[in-house]
Short mmCIF file of C-alpha atoms and ligand atoms in Angstrom, two decimals:
data_model
loop_
_atom_site.label_atom_id
_atom_site.label_comp_id
_atom_site.label_asym_id
_atom_site.label_seq_id
_atom_site.Cartn_x
_atom_site.Cartn_y
_atom_site.Cartn_z
CA UNK A 1 -135.43 199.25 145.59
CA UNK A 2 -137.35 198.59 142.41
CA UNK A 3 -134.29 199.65 140.49
CA UNK A 4 -132.14 197.13 142.37
CA UNK A 5 -134.50 194.24 141.65
CA UNK A 6 -134.59 195.25 138.03
CA UNK A 7 -130.84 195.40 138.08
CA UNK A 8 -130.53 191.87 139.46
CA UNK A 9 -133.15 190.45 137.14
CA UNK A 10 -131.29 191.77 134.18
CA UNK A 11 -128.45 189.30 134.77
CA UNK A 12 -128.69 186.21 132.65
CA UNK A 13 -128.15 182.88 134.48
CA UNK A 14 -124.95 182.48 132.47
CA UNK A 15 -123.56 185.70 133.85
CA UNK A 16 -124.45 184.73 137.41
CA UNK A 17 -122.70 181.43 136.78
CA UNK A 18 -119.59 183.23 135.58
CA UNK A 19 -119.52 185.45 138.62
CA UNK A 20 -119.85 182.46 140.91
CA UNK A 21 -117.04 180.69 139.09
CA UNK A 22 -114.87 183.77 139.36
CA UNK A 23 -115.48 184.00 143.09
CA UNK A 24 -114.68 180.33 143.48
CA UNK A 25 -111.43 180.75 141.58
CA UNK A 26 -110.55 183.71 143.72
CA UNK A 27 -111.29 181.71 146.82
CA UNK A 28 -109.06 178.82 145.81
CA UNK A 29 -106.27 181.15 144.76
CA UNK A 30 -106.42 182.81 148.11
CA UNK A 31 -106.64 179.46 149.85
CA UNK A 32 -103.59 178.02 148.10
CA UNK A 33 -101.30 180.96 148.69
CA UNK A 34 -102.34 181.81 152.19
CA UNK A 35 -102.50 178.31 153.60
CA UNK A 36 -98.73 178.12 153.78
CA UNK A 37 -98.37 179.53 157.24
CA UNK A 38 -96.32 176.84 158.99
CA UNK A 39 -93.01 177.35 157.26
CA UNK A 40 -91.23 176.29 154.16
CA UNK A 41 -93.32 173.84 152.17
CA UNK A 42 -91.49 171.88 149.46
CA UNK A 43 -90.93 173.93 146.29
CA UNK A 44 -92.78 173.29 143.08
CA UNK A 45 -94.25 174.83 139.96
CA UNK A 46 -96.60 177.76 140.55
CA UNK A 47 -100.20 176.54 140.64
CA UNK A 48 -103.11 178.22 138.89
CA UNK A 49 -106.25 178.86 140.86
CA UNK A 50 -108.58 175.87 141.13
CA UNK A 51 -106.85 173.71 138.54
CA UNK A 52 -103.47 173.87 140.27
CA UNK A 53 -100.74 172.39 138.05
CA UNK A 54 -103.02 170.17 135.98
CA UNK A 55 -102.05 172.00 132.77
CA UNK A 56 -98.38 171.23 133.38
CA UNK A 57 -98.92 167.53 134.09
CA UNK A 58 -99.22 164.80 131.52
CA UNK A 59 -101.81 162.68 133.30
CA UNK A 60 -101.13 159.68 131.07
CA UNK A 61 -97.41 159.68 131.87
CA UNK A 62 -97.48 161.24 135.27
CA UNK A 63 -94.29 159.50 136.41
CA UNK A 64 -92.32 160.95 133.47
CA UNK A 65 -93.61 164.45 134.21
CA UNK A 66 -92.66 164.06 137.86
CA UNK A 67 -89.15 162.91 136.91
CA UNK A 68 -88.77 166.09 134.85
CA UNK A 69 -90.09 168.24 137.70
CA UNK A 70 -87.70 166.63 140.18
CA UNK A 71 -84.77 167.69 138.00
CA UNK A 72 -85.91 171.25 138.51
CA UNK A 73 -87.28 171.29 142.05
CA UNK A 74 -85.27 168.59 143.78
CA UNK A 75 -86.14 165.33 145.48
CA UNK A 76 -89.06 166.67 147.55
CA UNK A 77 -91.48 168.89 145.68
CA UNK A 78 -95.09 170.02 145.69
CA UNK A 79 -97.63 169.87 142.88
CA UNK A 80 -101.30 170.74 142.95
CA UNK A 81 -103.62 168.18 141.37
CA UNK A 82 -106.56 170.50 141.04
CA UNK A 83 -107.05 172.07 144.44
CA UNK A 84 -105.33 169.26 146.37
CA UNK A 85 -101.73 169.47 147.38
CA UNK A 86 -99.46 166.52 146.65
CA UNK A 87 -95.88 166.09 147.77
CA UNK A 88 -93.72 163.92 145.50
CA UNK A 89 -90.63 162.08 146.79
CA UNK A 90 -87.95 161.30 144.21
CA UNK A 91 -84.76 159.22 144.17
CA UNK A 92 -83.72 156.20 146.22
CA UNK A 93 -82.22 158.06 149.20
CA UNK A 94 -85.24 160.29 149.71
CA UNK A 95 -87.92 157.61 149.34
CA UNK A 96 -86.01 155.33 151.67
CA UNK A 97 -85.46 158.03 154.26
CA UNK A 98 -89.15 158.96 154.26
CA UNK A 99 -90.67 155.47 154.32
CA UNK A 100 -88.09 153.77 156.54
CA UNK A 101 -86.78 156.48 158.89
CA UNK A 102 -90.12 158.33 159.07
CA UNK A 103 -92.27 155.22 158.67
CA UNK A 104 -95.02 156.39 161.00
CA UNK A 105 -95.26 159.95 159.65
CA UNK A 106 -95.42 158.89 155.99
CA UNK A 107 -97.21 155.59 156.56
CA UNK A 108 -100.90 156.38 156.10
CA UNK A 109 -102.80 155.62 152.92
CA UNK A 110 -104.47 158.31 150.85
CA UNK A 111 -107.97 157.04 150.04
CA UNK A 112 -109.29 158.47 146.74
CA UNK A 113 -112.94 159.60 146.74
CA UNK A 114 -114.00 156.95 144.24
CA UNK A 115 -112.67 154.24 146.57
CA UNK A 116 -114.72 155.64 149.44
CA UNK A 117 -117.80 155.81 147.21
CA UNK A 118 -117.42 152.13 146.38
CA UNK A 119 -116.93 151.24 150.08
CA UNK A 120 -113.51 149.81 149.38
CA UNK A 121 -111.85 151.62 152.27
CA UNK A 122 -111.61 148.48 154.42
CA UNK A 123 -109.19 145.57 154.28
CA UNK A 124 -105.51 146.19 153.57
CA UNK A 125 -104.89 148.33 150.52
CA UNK A 126 -107.12 151.35 151.16
CA UNK A 127 -107.50 151.39 154.93
CA UNK A 128 -105.81 153.15 157.82
CA UNK A 129 -105.56 152.95 161.59
CA UNK A 130 -106.18 149.94 163.82
CA UNK A 131 -108.35 148.14 161.32
CA UNK A 132 -105.62 148.31 158.66
CA UNK A 133 -102.96 147.17 161.13
CA UNK A 134 -105.00 144.17 162.19
CA UNK A 135 -105.96 143.17 158.64
CA UNK A 136 -102.41 143.46 157.37
CA UNK A 137 -101.10 141.44 160.28
CA UNK A 138 -103.78 138.82 159.71
CA UNK A 139 -103.14 138.62 155.97
CA UNK A 140 -99.38 138.34 156.35
CA UNK A 141 -99.65 135.60 158.97
CA UNK A 142 -102.20 133.64 156.97
CA UNK A 143 -100.54 134.01 153.61
CA UNK A 144 -97.60 132.38 155.33
CA UNK A 145 -99.78 129.62 156.79
CA UNK A 146 -101.38 128.90 153.45
CA UNK A 147 -98.28 128.84 151.42
CA UNK A 148 -95.85 131.66 151.16
CA UNK A 149 -92.45 130.09 151.69
CA UNK A 150 -93.85 126.58 152.03
CA UNK A 151 -93.65 123.48 149.90
CA UNK A 152 -97.44 123.37 149.43
CA UNK A 153 -97.36 126.79 147.84
CA UNK A 154 -94.46 125.90 145.62
CA UNK A 155 -96.39 122.84 144.45
CA UNK A 156 -99.41 124.97 143.59
CA UNK A 157 -97.27 127.33 141.57
CA UNK A 158 -95.67 124.41 139.74
CA UNK A 159 -99.06 122.84 139.04
CA UNK A 160 -100.37 126.10 137.63
CA UNK A 161 -97.27 126.59 135.54
CA UNK A 162 -97.67 123.11 134.06
CA UNK A 163 -101.23 124.02 133.08
CA UNK A 164 -99.99 127.14 131.36
CA UNK A 165 -97.37 125.16 129.45
CA UNK A 166 -100.08 122.83 128.13
CA UNK A 167 -102.02 125.88 126.92
CA UNK A 168 -98.95 127.38 125.24
CA UNK A 169 -98.22 124.06 123.52
CA UNK A 170 -101.65 124.09 121.89
CA UNK A 171 -100.44 126.94 119.67
CA UNK A 172 -97.69 124.68 118.24
CA UNK A 173 -95.23 127.55 117.87
CA UNK A 174 -97.71 129.72 115.93
CA UNK A 175 -98.05 133.40 116.96
CA UNK A 176 -100.50 134.02 119.81
CA UNK A 177 -101.36 136.66 122.41
CA UNK A 178 -100.78 135.47 125.96
CA UNK A 179 -102.24 138.26 128.12
CA UNK A 180 -105.50 136.59 129.00
CA UNK A 181 -103.99 133.18 129.71
CA UNK A 182 -101.37 134.77 131.90
CA UNK A 183 -104.04 136.69 133.83
CA UNK A 184 -106.02 133.52 134.49
CA UNK A 185 -102.97 131.50 135.49
CA UNK A 186 -101.67 133.99 137.99
CA UNK A 187 -105.14 134.65 139.43
CA UNK A 188 -105.46 130.97 140.07
CA UNK A 189 -102.49 130.91 142.42
CA UNK A 190 -103.99 133.56 144.65
CA UNK A 191 -107.36 131.79 144.37
CA UNK A 192 -105.73 128.62 145.68
CA UNK A 193 -104.36 130.50 148.66
CA UNK A 194 -107.41 132.59 149.45
CA UNK A 195 -110.32 130.31 148.53
CA UNK A 196 -108.54 126.97 148.71
CA UNK A 197 -109.09 125.88 145.12
CA UNK A 198 -108.14 126.70 141.55
CA UNK A 199 -110.49 127.11 138.61
CA UNK A 200 -110.46 125.91 135.02
CA UNK A 201 -109.47 128.69 132.65
CA UNK A 202 -112.80 128.39 130.83
CA UNK A 203 -114.97 128.47 133.97
CA UNK A 204 -117.29 131.46 133.34
CA UNK A 205 -117.54 132.39 137.03
CA UNK A 206 -113.78 132.55 137.28
CA UNK A 207 -113.45 134.49 134.01
CA UNK A 208 -116.04 136.94 135.25
CA UNK A 209 -114.20 137.62 138.49
CA UNK A 210 -110.89 138.18 136.67
CA UNK A 211 -112.52 140.25 133.92
CA UNK A 212 -114.41 142.48 136.34
CA UNK A 213 -111.34 143.02 138.51
CA UNK A 214 -109.37 144.13 135.47
CA UNK A 215 -112.19 146.36 134.20
CA UNK A 216 -112.29 148.02 137.60
CA UNK A 217 -108.59 148.71 137.37
CA UNK A 218 -108.82 150.17 133.89
CA UNK A 219 -111.68 152.47 134.85
CA UNK A 220 -109.99 153.46 138.06
CA UNK A 221 -107.17 154.79 135.92
CA UNK A 222 -109.38 156.56 133.39
CA UNK A 223 -109.01 160.34 133.05
CA UNK A 224 -112.66 160.85 134.02
CA UNK A 225 -112.24 159.04 137.32
CA UNK A 226 -108.99 160.87 137.97
CA UNK A 227 -110.76 164.14 137.37
CA UNK A 228 -113.46 163.08 139.77
CA UNK A 229 -110.85 162.24 142.40
CA UNK A 230 -109.31 165.72 141.98
CA UNK A 231 -112.66 167.50 142.16
CA UNK A 232 -114.96 165.23 144.13
CA UNK A 233 -117.55 167.89 144.99
CA UNK A 234 -118.21 169.10 141.46
CA UNK A 235 -117.40 165.71 140.01
CA UNK A 236 -120.21 163.93 141.79
CA UNK A 237 -122.67 165.94 139.72
CA UNK A 238 -120.86 165.93 136.41
CA UNK A 239 -118.88 162.80 135.93
CA UNK A 240 -120.71 159.61 135.07
CA UNK A 241 -117.51 157.55 135.03
CA UNK A 242 -117.64 157.58 138.80
CA UNK A 243 -120.96 155.76 138.72
CA UNK A 244 -119.61 153.24 136.26
CA UNK A 245 -116.55 152.57 138.39
CA UNK A 246 -118.56 152.12 141.53
CA UNK A 247 -120.84 149.76 139.61
CA UNK A 248 -117.95 147.64 138.40
CA UNK A 249 -116.49 147.41 141.87
CA UNK A 250 -119.89 146.38 143.14
CA UNK A 251 -120.10 143.66 140.50
CA UNK A 252 -116.66 142.40 141.51
CA UNK A 253 -117.72 142.49 145.14
CA UNK A 254 -120.78 140.44 144.35
CA UNK A 255 -118.74 137.80 142.60
CA UNK A 256 -116.34 137.51 145.52
CA UNK A 257 -119.23 137.47 147.93
CA UNK A 258 -120.71 134.51 146.08
CA UNK A 259 -117.47 132.57 146.49
CA UNK A 260 -117.21 133.56 150.14
CA UNK A 261 -120.78 132.46 150.85
CA UNK A 262 -120.14 129.09 149.25
CA UNK A 263 -117.16 128.67 151.54
CA UNK A 264 -119.17 129.79 154.57
CA UNK A 265 -121.75 127.08 153.98
CA UNK A 266 -119.13 124.37 153.97
CA UNK A 267 -116.82 125.84 156.57
CA UNK A 268 -114.99 123.34 158.74
CA UNK A 269 -112.95 125.04 161.49
CA UNK A 270 -110.76 121.95 161.75
CA UNK A 271 -109.75 122.18 158.11
CA UNK A 272 -109.20 125.65 156.76
CA UNK A 273 -108.89 125.70 152.98
CA UNK A 274 -107.45 129.17 152.67
CA UNK A 275 -107.21 132.70 153.99
CA UNK A 276 -110.97 133.28 153.61
CA UNK A 277 -111.77 130.25 155.78
CA UNK A 278 -109.27 131.37 158.40
CA UNK A 279 -110.98 134.76 158.51
CA UNK A 280 -114.43 133.22 159.01
CA UNK A 281 -113.19 130.92 161.76
CA UNK A 282 -111.73 133.98 163.42
CA UNK A 283 -115.11 135.70 163.04
CA UNK A 284 -116.85 132.85 164.81
CA UNK A 285 -114.38 132.91 167.68
CA UNK A 286 -114.67 136.65 168.05
CA UNK A 287 -118.45 136.44 168.00
CA UNK A 288 -118.45 133.81 170.72
CA UNK A 289 -116.04 135.69 172.94
CA UNK A 290 -117.19 139.23 172.39
CA UNK A 291 -120.82 138.74 171.43
CA UNK A 292 -122.55 142.06 171.58
CA UNK A 293 -119.43 144.00 170.72
CA UNK A 294 -120.21 145.49 167.32
CA UNK A 295 -116.75 146.94 166.92
CA UNK A 296 -114.82 143.79 166.26
CA UNK A 297 -112.54 144.34 163.31
CA UNK A 298 -113.36 140.91 161.87
CA UNK A 299 -116.55 142.07 160.17
CA UNK A 300 -117.85 141.12 156.74
CA UNK A 301 -116.69 144.30 155.03
CA UNK A 302 -113.14 143.61 156.14
CA UNK A 303 -113.46 139.99 154.99
CA UNK A 304 -114.72 140.95 151.54
CA UNK A 305 -112.28 143.77 150.91
CA UNK A 306 -109.28 141.87 152.29
CA UNK A 307 -110.08 139.00 149.93
CA UNK A 308 -110.51 141.45 147.06
CA UNK A 309 -107.24 143.21 147.88
CA UNK A 310 -105.31 139.95 147.88
CA UNK A 311 -106.94 138.90 144.64
CA UNK A 312 -106.31 142.22 142.90
CA UNK A 313 -102.82 142.66 144.30
CA UNK A 314 -101.89 139.12 143.36
CA UNK A 315 -103.20 139.13 139.79
CA UNK A 316 -102.25 142.18 137.75
CA UNK A 317 -98.78 142.72 139.04
CA UNK A 318 -97.25 139.27 138.58
CA UNK A 319 -99.05 138.68 135.31
CA UNK A 320 -97.70 141.92 133.94
CA UNK A 321 -94.14 141.28 135.18
CA UNK A 322 -94.02 137.84 133.61
CA UNK A 323 -95.17 139.18 130.27
CA UNK A 324 -92.47 141.85 130.49
CA UNK A 325 -89.88 139.16 131.23
CA UNK A 326 -90.82 137.19 128.12
CA UNK A 327 -90.93 140.33 126.00
CA UNK A 328 -87.42 141.31 127.15
CA UNK A 329 -86.22 137.79 126.30
CA UNK A 330 -87.59 138.10 122.78
CA UNK A 331 -86.02 141.54 122.40
CA UNK A 332 -82.65 140.29 123.67
CA UNK A 333 -82.13 136.82 122.16
CA UNK A 334 -78.52 136.64 123.35
CA UNK A 335 -79.64 137.05 126.94
CA UNK A 336 -82.32 134.42 126.34
CA UNK A 337 -79.53 132.12 125.10
CA UNK A 338 -77.57 132.65 128.29
CA UNK A 339 -80.56 131.98 130.53
CA UNK A 340 -81.33 128.78 128.66
CA UNK A 341 -77.72 127.70 128.76
CA UNK A 342 -77.61 128.21 132.52
CA UNK A 343 -80.91 126.39 133.09
CA UNK A 344 -79.76 123.52 130.93
CA UNK A 345 -76.40 123.25 132.65
CA UNK A 346 -77.66 123.51 136.24
CA UNK A 347 -81.04 121.73 136.26
CA UNK A 348 -81.38 120.12 132.83
CA UNK A 349 -84.92 119.02 132.07
CA UNK A 350 -86.23 118.36 135.58
CA UNK A 351 -88.77 120.73 137.15
CA UNK A 352 -87.21 123.97 138.43
CA UNK A 353 -87.68 124.49 142.17
CA UNK A 354 -87.19 127.42 144.49
CA UNK A 355 -84.09 125.88 146.00
CA UNK A 356 -82.44 126.04 142.55
CA UNK A 357 -82.54 129.81 142.64
CA UNK A 358 -79.25 130.20 144.45
CA UNK A 359 -77.51 128.12 141.76
CA UNK A 360 -78.94 130.19 138.92
CA UNK A 361 -77.44 133.65 139.42
CA UNK A 362 -77.84 134.77 135.81
CA UNK A 363 -81.50 133.72 135.59
CA UNK A 364 -82.13 135.38 138.93
CA UNK A 365 -80.42 138.58 137.75
CA UNK A 366 -82.55 138.63 134.59
CA UNK A 367 -85.73 138.38 136.68
CA UNK A 368 -84.60 141.23 138.95
CA UNK A 369 -83.60 143.35 135.98
CA UNK A 370 -87.04 142.74 134.44
CA UNK A 371 -88.72 143.99 137.59
CA UNK A 372 -86.45 147.01 137.76
CA UNK A 373 -86.76 148.15 134.17
CA UNK A 374 -90.46 147.28 133.77
CA UNK A 375 -91.19 149.36 136.86
CA UNK A 376 -94.80 148.24 136.74
CA UNK A 377 -96.17 150.38 139.59
CA UNK A 378 -94.36 153.66 138.88
CA UNK A 379 -96.13 155.76 141.53
CA UNK A 380 -97.01 152.97 143.96
CA UNK A 381 -100.29 153.80 145.74
CA UNK A 382 -100.39 157.26 147.28
CA UNK A 383 -99.49 157.69 150.92
CA UNK A 384 -100.68 160.37 153.32
CA UNK A 385 -98.90 162.02 156.23
CA UNK A 386 -100.35 160.91 159.58
CA UNK A 387 -99.03 164.03 161.34
CA UNK A 388 -97.17 167.27 160.64
CA UNK A 389 -93.60 166.45 159.69
CA UNK A 390 -90.45 168.37 158.89
CA UNK A 391 -88.55 166.37 156.32
CA UNK A 392 -85.27 167.36 154.67
CA UNK A 393 -85.90 170.91 155.84
CA UNK A 394 -89.42 171.10 154.41
CA UNK A 395 -92.62 171.39 156.35
CA UNK A 396 -95.32 168.91 155.31
CA UNK A 397 -98.71 169.21 156.91
CA UNK A 398 -100.70 166.32 158.41
CA UNK A 399 -103.03 164.77 155.82
CA UNK A 400 -100.94 165.72 152.78
CA UNK A 401 -100.94 163.23 149.92
CA UNK A 402 -97.46 161.81 149.33
CA UNK A 403 -96.41 160.03 146.15
CA UNK A 404 -93.24 157.92 146.11
CA UNK A 405 -91.88 158.23 142.59
CA UNK A 406 -90.64 154.66 142.19
CA UNK A 407 -89.57 155.38 138.60
CA UNK A 408 -86.96 157.74 139.99
CA UNK A 409 -85.70 155.01 142.33
CA UNK A 410 -85.62 152.12 139.86
CA UNK A 411 -84.14 154.33 137.13
CA UNK A 412 -82.01 156.48 139.48
CA UNK A 413 -78.85 157.57 137.67
CA UNK A 414 -76.92 157.58 140.94
CA UNK A 415 -77.77 153.95 141.63
CA UNK A 416 -77.77 152.15 138.28
CA UNK A 417 -75.04 152.06 135.67
CA UNK A 418 -77.48 151.84 132.75
CA UNK A 419 -80.81 152.99 134.19
CA UNK A 420 -82.78 152.93 130.92
CA UNK A 421 -81.40 149.70 129.40
CA UNK A 422 -82.06 146.02 130.00
CA UNK A 423 -78.79 145.19 131.71
CA UNK A 424 -78.84 142.05 133.94
CA UNK A 425 -75.26 142.82 135.05
CA UNK A 426 -76.83 145.34 137.45
CA UNK A 427 -77.43 142.29 139.64
CA UNK A 428 -74.17 140.41 139.13
CA UNK A 429 -70.76 140.89 140.72
CA UNK A 430 -67.57 140.58 138.70
CA UNK A 431 -67.46 136.82 139.28
CA UNK A 432 -70.99 136.32 138.03
CA UNK A 433 -72.54 135.84 141.48
CA UNK A 434 -75.95 137.29 142.21
CA UNK A 435 -75.67 140.77 143.69
CA UNK A 436 -78.38 142.28 145.89
CA UNK A 437 -79.04 145.97 145.25
CA UNK A 438 -80.50 148.34 147.84
CA UNK A 439 -82.26 150.52 145.29
CA UNK A 440 -84.28 147.52 144.04
CA UNK A 441 -87.46 148.98 145.55
CA UNK A 442 -90.07 147.35 143.32
CA UNK A 443 -92.26 146.39 146.27
CA UNK A 444 -92.08 149.90 147.75
CA UNK A 445 -90.73 150.24 151.29
CA UNK A 446 -91.69 150.72 154.92
CA UNK A 447 -94.96 149.75 156.49
CA UNK A 448 -96.95 149.86 153.26
CA UNK A 449 -94.58 147.56 151.47
CA UNK A 450 -96.26 144.92 149.31
CA UNK A 451 -97.38 142.05 151.60
CA UNK A 452 -97.14 139.60 148.71
CA UNK A 453 -93.45 140.10 148.02
CA UNK A 454 -92.27 136.57 148.73
CA UNK A 455 -95.20 135.01 146.89
CA UNK A 456 -94.49 137.22 143.88
CA UNK A 457 -90.81 136.28 143.91
CA UNK A 458 -91.62 132.58 144.08
CA UNK A 459 -94.09 132.86 141.21
CA UNK A 460 -91.73 134.82 139.02
CA UNK A 461 -88.88 132.43 139.54
CA UNK A 462 -90.80 129.20 138.96
CA UNK A 463 -92.73 130.50 135.97
CA UNK A 464 -89.82 132.19 134.27
CA UNK A 465 -87.41 129.30 134.71
CA UNK A 466 -89.95 126.63 133.74
CA UNK A 467 -91.22 128.51 130.69
CA UNK A 468 -87.69 129.08 129.44
CA UNK A 469 -86.83 125.42 129.92
CA UNK A 470 -89.79 124.47 127.74
CA UNK A 471 -89.93 127.17 125.07
CA UNK A 472 -87.87 129.42 122.89
CA UNK A 473 -89.70 132.76 122.68
CA UNK A 474 -89.49 134.62 119.36
CA UNK A 475 -91.26 137.35 117.39
CA UNK A 476 -93.82 136.16 114.81
CA UNK A 477 -92.32 135.28 111.41
CA UNK A 478 -91.48 138.40 109.41
CA UNK A 479 -91.28 140.60 112.51
CA UNK A 480 -87.86 141.60 113.82
CA UNK A 481 -86.91 141.91 117.48
CA UNK A 482 -86.69 145.68 117.07
CA UNK A 483 -90.21 145.85 115.67
CA UNK A 484 -91.75 144.48 118.85
CA UNK A 485 -93.41 147.25 120.77
CA UNK A 486 -92.35 147.87 124.36
CA UNK A 487 -94.28 151.07 125.00
CA UNK A 488 -96.14 150.42 128.23
CA UNK A 489 -99.91 150.77 128.41
CA UNK A 490 -101.97 151.67 131.46
CA UNK A 491 -101.23 154.09 134.25
CA UNK A 492 -101.38 152.69 137.74
CA UNK A 493 -99.85 149.48 136.43
CA UNK A 494 -97.61 149.58 133.38
CA UNK A 495 -98.41 146.62 131.14
CA UNK A 496 -96.56 145.46 128.06
CA UNK A 497 -98.66 146.26 124.98
CA UNK A 498 -100.67 143.25 123.80
CA UNK A 499 -99.02 141.66 120.75
CA UNK A 500 -98.52 138.24 119.25
CA UNK A 501 -95.38 136.24 119.93
CA UNK A 502 -94.29 132.63 119.36
CA UNK A 503 -93.45 129.99 121.96
CA UNK A 504 -91.52 127.26 120.19
CA UNK A 505 -91.44 124.03 122.15
CA UNK A 506 -87.96 122.71 122.87
CA UNK A 507 -88.68 119.82 125.20
C1 LIG B 601 -105.00 141.02 131.61
O1 LIG B 601 -104.50 141.86 132.62
C2 LIG B 601 -103.95 143.06 132.18
C3 LIG B 601 -103.41 143.75 133.37
O2 LIG B 601 -102.41 142.97 133.96
C4 LIG B 601 -104.97 143.89 131.45
O3 LIG B 601 -104.41 145.08 130.96
C5 LIG B 601 -105.53 143.08 130.30
O4 LIG B 601 -106.57 143.80 129.68
C6 LIG B 601 -106.04 141.75 130.78
N1 LIG B 601 -106.43 141.02 129.61
C7 LIG B 601 -107.37 140.10 129.57
C8 LIG B 601 -107.70 139.56 128.22
O5 LIG B 601 -107.95 139.69 130.56
C1 LIG B 602 -113.59 137.62 129.92
O1 LIG B 602 -112.80 138.38 129.01
C2 LIG B 602 -112.32 137.64 127.90
C3 LIG B 602 -111.39 138.52 127.10
O2 LIG B 602 -111.78 139.83 127.06
C4 LIG B 602 -113.48 137.10 127.08
O3 LIG B 602 -113.02 136.35 125.98
C5 LIG B 602 -114.36 136.24 127.98
O4 LIG B 602 -115.50 135.79 127.27
C6 LIG B 602 -114.79 137.02 129.20
N1 LIG B 602 -115.51 136.10 130.06
C7 LIG B 602 -116.62 136.42 130.75
C8 LIG B 602 -117.29 135.33 131.50
O5 LIG B 602 -117.05 137.55 130.78
#
């Protein structure tokens, strides 16, 4: 006995640690290879214990790595992000079949640990089940009521665009960087719809809310937070980025809450100013009818997170797409010529309106081609299987994370003649009419499809057409078109790299 104690004491803590780690590795190895008892899971690269395929994945360009893997393993394959299994869907036919034909099975949202930690798993983007269904339904209906597809909304977009033009004019054709202005402008449109008013670009409260939202996004995408999401148990102890991210989200929450509380104090059920008001009126009704029922879905967490989701979803994406559109115009001056010729011929100098879109096939094709090539959300947000499913001969277990590889759809060689080039003819028939393309899946597909699609389309059209009526976009003096950088930055959302350009007034 004494000998045994002596024996144990002689181990250094480091050695004990190593043994524990070894056992853990063994456990995961065992777990990964023996968990496959239900049949043929999708093929994929062989995972290492614990870290899975992380060594084979370029986390900064995950979509590119996945495209490479799909060439080897086919359109449905498995990778292990650390210990968690992920099934990737590649190519237009496969993503469509999964999200449209198996909408229910593939329709849940995977909620990353950091999102849960920050209590963001309410509202629309990161929720599941009845609550998600109700919030999505509510948001869609109310976005319609407060604008989408209506004249009032179009007017707001036009007003905001006119403000942006005034800001651009202040630079008098000198080189400037437009990212921040574009962020503020686009945010303002969603602010109008959600809160019922716009803000001045130099309003510090407004700047704060936009800045914090963007900071949250950047951190969310940071390697440290990703690592935490892969290894939540260990990560909680080791990774301080998690704390930082949660803090930023809390700061953003607070800012939104402030706005919501202001609205609550001046709420008039007869005159809703925006989606937030409509939600609070609904809350009052529910409280009257079902007082004492704590389970109503119209609670404050759903209000706050729904508002945040709309704000976030409506800011980054359109701002980034518009900046890509202008960058592509600078890179391809002949295409810019053709757009301006068409605008000039069809609408001249009057304000562009949504009803002009059908008479501007080339401009419309350029906008679609921008969205396709820029591919700003290459992996969409991850889905999760809501039940066991057999798909294209593979067994996928309930609760498996599913990533739709939108890059492989928007750059699918079987669908696009020149997948990697800026080629507006993708969206034109031989007579120059606008041509709809099925594989244009920039808003994803199925029941998680972007609820802001029609708003985004309206914004892109009005802004792009109006800006090109007013300005010629060029590189700064001494810089050639080829020199302009179009290497995307970011991960969840691919942004054009910040750089100076010129907007030369032509009206
Ligand atoms: C604007 O938003 C983009 C994301 O769309 C972000 O990368 C960038 O840092 C933001 N810039 C400013 C100055 O707010
Ligand atoms: C928001 O970010 C921009 C650019 O990074 C900065 O110039 C501005 O001062 C920030 N505003 C606030 C209120 O934090």
